[in-house]
PDB file of N, CA and C in Angstrom:
ATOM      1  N   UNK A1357     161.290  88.345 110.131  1.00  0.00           N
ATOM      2  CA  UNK A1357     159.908  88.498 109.719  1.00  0.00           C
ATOM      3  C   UNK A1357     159.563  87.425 108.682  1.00  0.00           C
ATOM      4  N   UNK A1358     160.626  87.570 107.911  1.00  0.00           N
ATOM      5  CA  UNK A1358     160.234  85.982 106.227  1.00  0.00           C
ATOM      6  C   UNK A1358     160.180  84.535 107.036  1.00  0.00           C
ATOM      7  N   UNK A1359     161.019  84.552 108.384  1.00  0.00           N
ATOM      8  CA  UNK A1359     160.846  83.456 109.177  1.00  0.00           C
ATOM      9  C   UNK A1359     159.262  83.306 109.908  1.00  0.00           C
ATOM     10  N   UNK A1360     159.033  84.096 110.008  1.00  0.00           N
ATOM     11  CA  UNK A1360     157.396  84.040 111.159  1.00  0.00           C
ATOM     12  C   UNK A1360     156.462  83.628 109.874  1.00  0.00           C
ATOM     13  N   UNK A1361     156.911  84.049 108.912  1.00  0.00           N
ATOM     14  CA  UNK A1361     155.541  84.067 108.027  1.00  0.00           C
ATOM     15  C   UNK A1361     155.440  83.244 106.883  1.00  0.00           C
ATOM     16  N   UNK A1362     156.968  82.474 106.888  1.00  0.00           N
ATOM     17  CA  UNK A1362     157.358  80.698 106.484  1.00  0.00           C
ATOM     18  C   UNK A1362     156.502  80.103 107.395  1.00  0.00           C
ATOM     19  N   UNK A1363     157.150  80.251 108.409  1.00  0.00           N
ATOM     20  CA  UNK A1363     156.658  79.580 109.726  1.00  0.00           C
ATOM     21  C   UNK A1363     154.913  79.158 110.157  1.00  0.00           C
ATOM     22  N   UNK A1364     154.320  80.072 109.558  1.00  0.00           N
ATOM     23  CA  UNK A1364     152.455  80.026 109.840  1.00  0.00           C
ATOM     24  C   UNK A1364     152.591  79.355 108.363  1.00  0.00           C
ATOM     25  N   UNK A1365     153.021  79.883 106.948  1.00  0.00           N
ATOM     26  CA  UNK A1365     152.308  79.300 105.894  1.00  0.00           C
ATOM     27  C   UNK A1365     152.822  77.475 106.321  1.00  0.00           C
ATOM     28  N   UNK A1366     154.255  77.565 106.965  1.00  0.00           N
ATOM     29  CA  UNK A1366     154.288  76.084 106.705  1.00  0.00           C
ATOM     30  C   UNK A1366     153.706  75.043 107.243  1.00  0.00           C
ATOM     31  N   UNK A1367     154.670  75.373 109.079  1.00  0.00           N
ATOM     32  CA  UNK A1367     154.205  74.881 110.108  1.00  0.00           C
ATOM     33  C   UNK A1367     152.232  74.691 110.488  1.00  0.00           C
ATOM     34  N   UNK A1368     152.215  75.772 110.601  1.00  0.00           N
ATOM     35  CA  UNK A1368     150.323  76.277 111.092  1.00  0.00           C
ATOM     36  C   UNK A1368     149.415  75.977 109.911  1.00  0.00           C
ATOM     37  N   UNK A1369     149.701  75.732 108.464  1.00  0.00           N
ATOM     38  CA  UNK A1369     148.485  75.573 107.492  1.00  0.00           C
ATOM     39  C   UNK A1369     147.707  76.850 107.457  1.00  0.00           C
ATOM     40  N   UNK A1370     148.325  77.981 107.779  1.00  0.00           N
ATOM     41  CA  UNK A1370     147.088  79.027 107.928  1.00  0.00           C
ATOM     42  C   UNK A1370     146.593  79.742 106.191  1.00  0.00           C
ATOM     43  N   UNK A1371     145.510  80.024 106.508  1.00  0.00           N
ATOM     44  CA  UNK A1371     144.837  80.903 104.695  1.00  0.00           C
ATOM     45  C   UNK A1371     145.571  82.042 104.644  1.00  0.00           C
ATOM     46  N   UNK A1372     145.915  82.075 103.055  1.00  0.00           N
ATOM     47  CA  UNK A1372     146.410  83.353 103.127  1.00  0.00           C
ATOM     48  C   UNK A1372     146.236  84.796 103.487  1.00  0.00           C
ATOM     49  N   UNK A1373     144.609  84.549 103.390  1.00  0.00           N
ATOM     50  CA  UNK A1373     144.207  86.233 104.537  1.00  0.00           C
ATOM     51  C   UNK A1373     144.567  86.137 105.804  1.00  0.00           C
ATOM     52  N   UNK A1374     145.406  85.286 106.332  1.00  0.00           N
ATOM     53  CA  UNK A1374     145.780  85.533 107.753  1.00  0.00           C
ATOM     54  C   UNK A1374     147.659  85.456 107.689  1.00  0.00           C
ATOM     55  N   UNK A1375     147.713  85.016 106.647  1.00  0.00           N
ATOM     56  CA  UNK A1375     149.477  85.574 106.278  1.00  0.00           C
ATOM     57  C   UNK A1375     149.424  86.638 106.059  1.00  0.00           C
ATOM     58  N   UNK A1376     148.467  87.727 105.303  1.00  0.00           N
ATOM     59  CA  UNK A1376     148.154  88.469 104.865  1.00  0.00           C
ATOM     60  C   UNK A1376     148.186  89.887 105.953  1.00  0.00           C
ATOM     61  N   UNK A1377     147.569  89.538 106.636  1.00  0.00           N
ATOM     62  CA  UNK A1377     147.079  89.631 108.097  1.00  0.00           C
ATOM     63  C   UNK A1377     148.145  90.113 109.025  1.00  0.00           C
ATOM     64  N   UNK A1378     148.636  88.685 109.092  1.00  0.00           N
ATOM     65  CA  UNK A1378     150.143  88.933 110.143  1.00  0.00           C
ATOM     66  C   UNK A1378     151.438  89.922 109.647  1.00  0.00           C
ATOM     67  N   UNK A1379     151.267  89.985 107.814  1.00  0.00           N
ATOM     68  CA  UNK A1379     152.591  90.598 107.774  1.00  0.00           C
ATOM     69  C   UNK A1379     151.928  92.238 107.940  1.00  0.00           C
ATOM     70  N   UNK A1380     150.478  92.651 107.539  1.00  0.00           N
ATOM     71  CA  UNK A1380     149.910  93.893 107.627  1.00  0.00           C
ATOM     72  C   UNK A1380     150.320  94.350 109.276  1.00  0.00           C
ATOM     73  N   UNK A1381     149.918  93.740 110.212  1.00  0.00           N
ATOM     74  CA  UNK A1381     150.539  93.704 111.203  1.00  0.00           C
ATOM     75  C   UNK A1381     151.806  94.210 111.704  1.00  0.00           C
ATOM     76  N   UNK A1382     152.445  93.295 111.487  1.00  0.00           N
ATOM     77  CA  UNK A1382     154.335  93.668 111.626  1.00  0.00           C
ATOM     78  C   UNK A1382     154.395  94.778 110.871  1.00  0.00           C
ATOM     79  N   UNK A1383     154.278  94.974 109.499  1.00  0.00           N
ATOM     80  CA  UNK A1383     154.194  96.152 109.003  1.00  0.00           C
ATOM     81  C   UNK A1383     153.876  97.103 109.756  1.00  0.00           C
ATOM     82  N   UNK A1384     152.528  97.484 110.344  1.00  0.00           N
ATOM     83  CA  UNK A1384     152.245  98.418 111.259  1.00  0.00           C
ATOM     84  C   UNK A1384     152.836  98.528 112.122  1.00  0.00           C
ATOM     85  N   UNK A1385     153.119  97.668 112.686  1.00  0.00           N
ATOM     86  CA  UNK A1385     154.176  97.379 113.949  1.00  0.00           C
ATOM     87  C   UNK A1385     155.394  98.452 113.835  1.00  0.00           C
ATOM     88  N   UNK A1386     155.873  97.951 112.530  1.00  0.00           N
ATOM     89  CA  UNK A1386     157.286  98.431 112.352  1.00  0.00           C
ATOM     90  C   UNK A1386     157.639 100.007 112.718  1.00  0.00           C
ATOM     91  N   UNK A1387     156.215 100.427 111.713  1.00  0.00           N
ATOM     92  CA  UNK A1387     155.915 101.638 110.444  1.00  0.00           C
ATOM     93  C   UNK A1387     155.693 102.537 112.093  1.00  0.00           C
ATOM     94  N   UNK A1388     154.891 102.247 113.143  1.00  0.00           N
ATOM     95  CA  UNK A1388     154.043 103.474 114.325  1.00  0.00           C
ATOM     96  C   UNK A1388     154.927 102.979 115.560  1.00  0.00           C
ATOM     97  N   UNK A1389     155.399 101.492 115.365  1.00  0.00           N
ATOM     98  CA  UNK A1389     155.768 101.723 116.915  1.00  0.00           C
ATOM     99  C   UNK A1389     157.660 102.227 117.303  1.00  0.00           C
ATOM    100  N   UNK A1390     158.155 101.295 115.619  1.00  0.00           N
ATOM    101  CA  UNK A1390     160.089 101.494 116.050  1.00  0.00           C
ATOM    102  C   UNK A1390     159.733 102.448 115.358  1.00  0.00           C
TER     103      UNK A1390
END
């Protein structure tokens, strides 16, 4: 997960409301679906 979200801040240039975003995400992910 610290890899995907290196990966957008580094690679992709993305704003932090969308790092923000992606880890809220996985989070949810984690938390309803495993």
């Amino acid at each position: 997960m610290r890899a995907f979200l290196t990966h957008l801040a580094v690679d992709q240039n993305v704003a932090a409301a969308t790092q923000n975003q992606a880890l809220n995400a996985l989070l949810f992910l984690y938390k309803h679906v495993f």
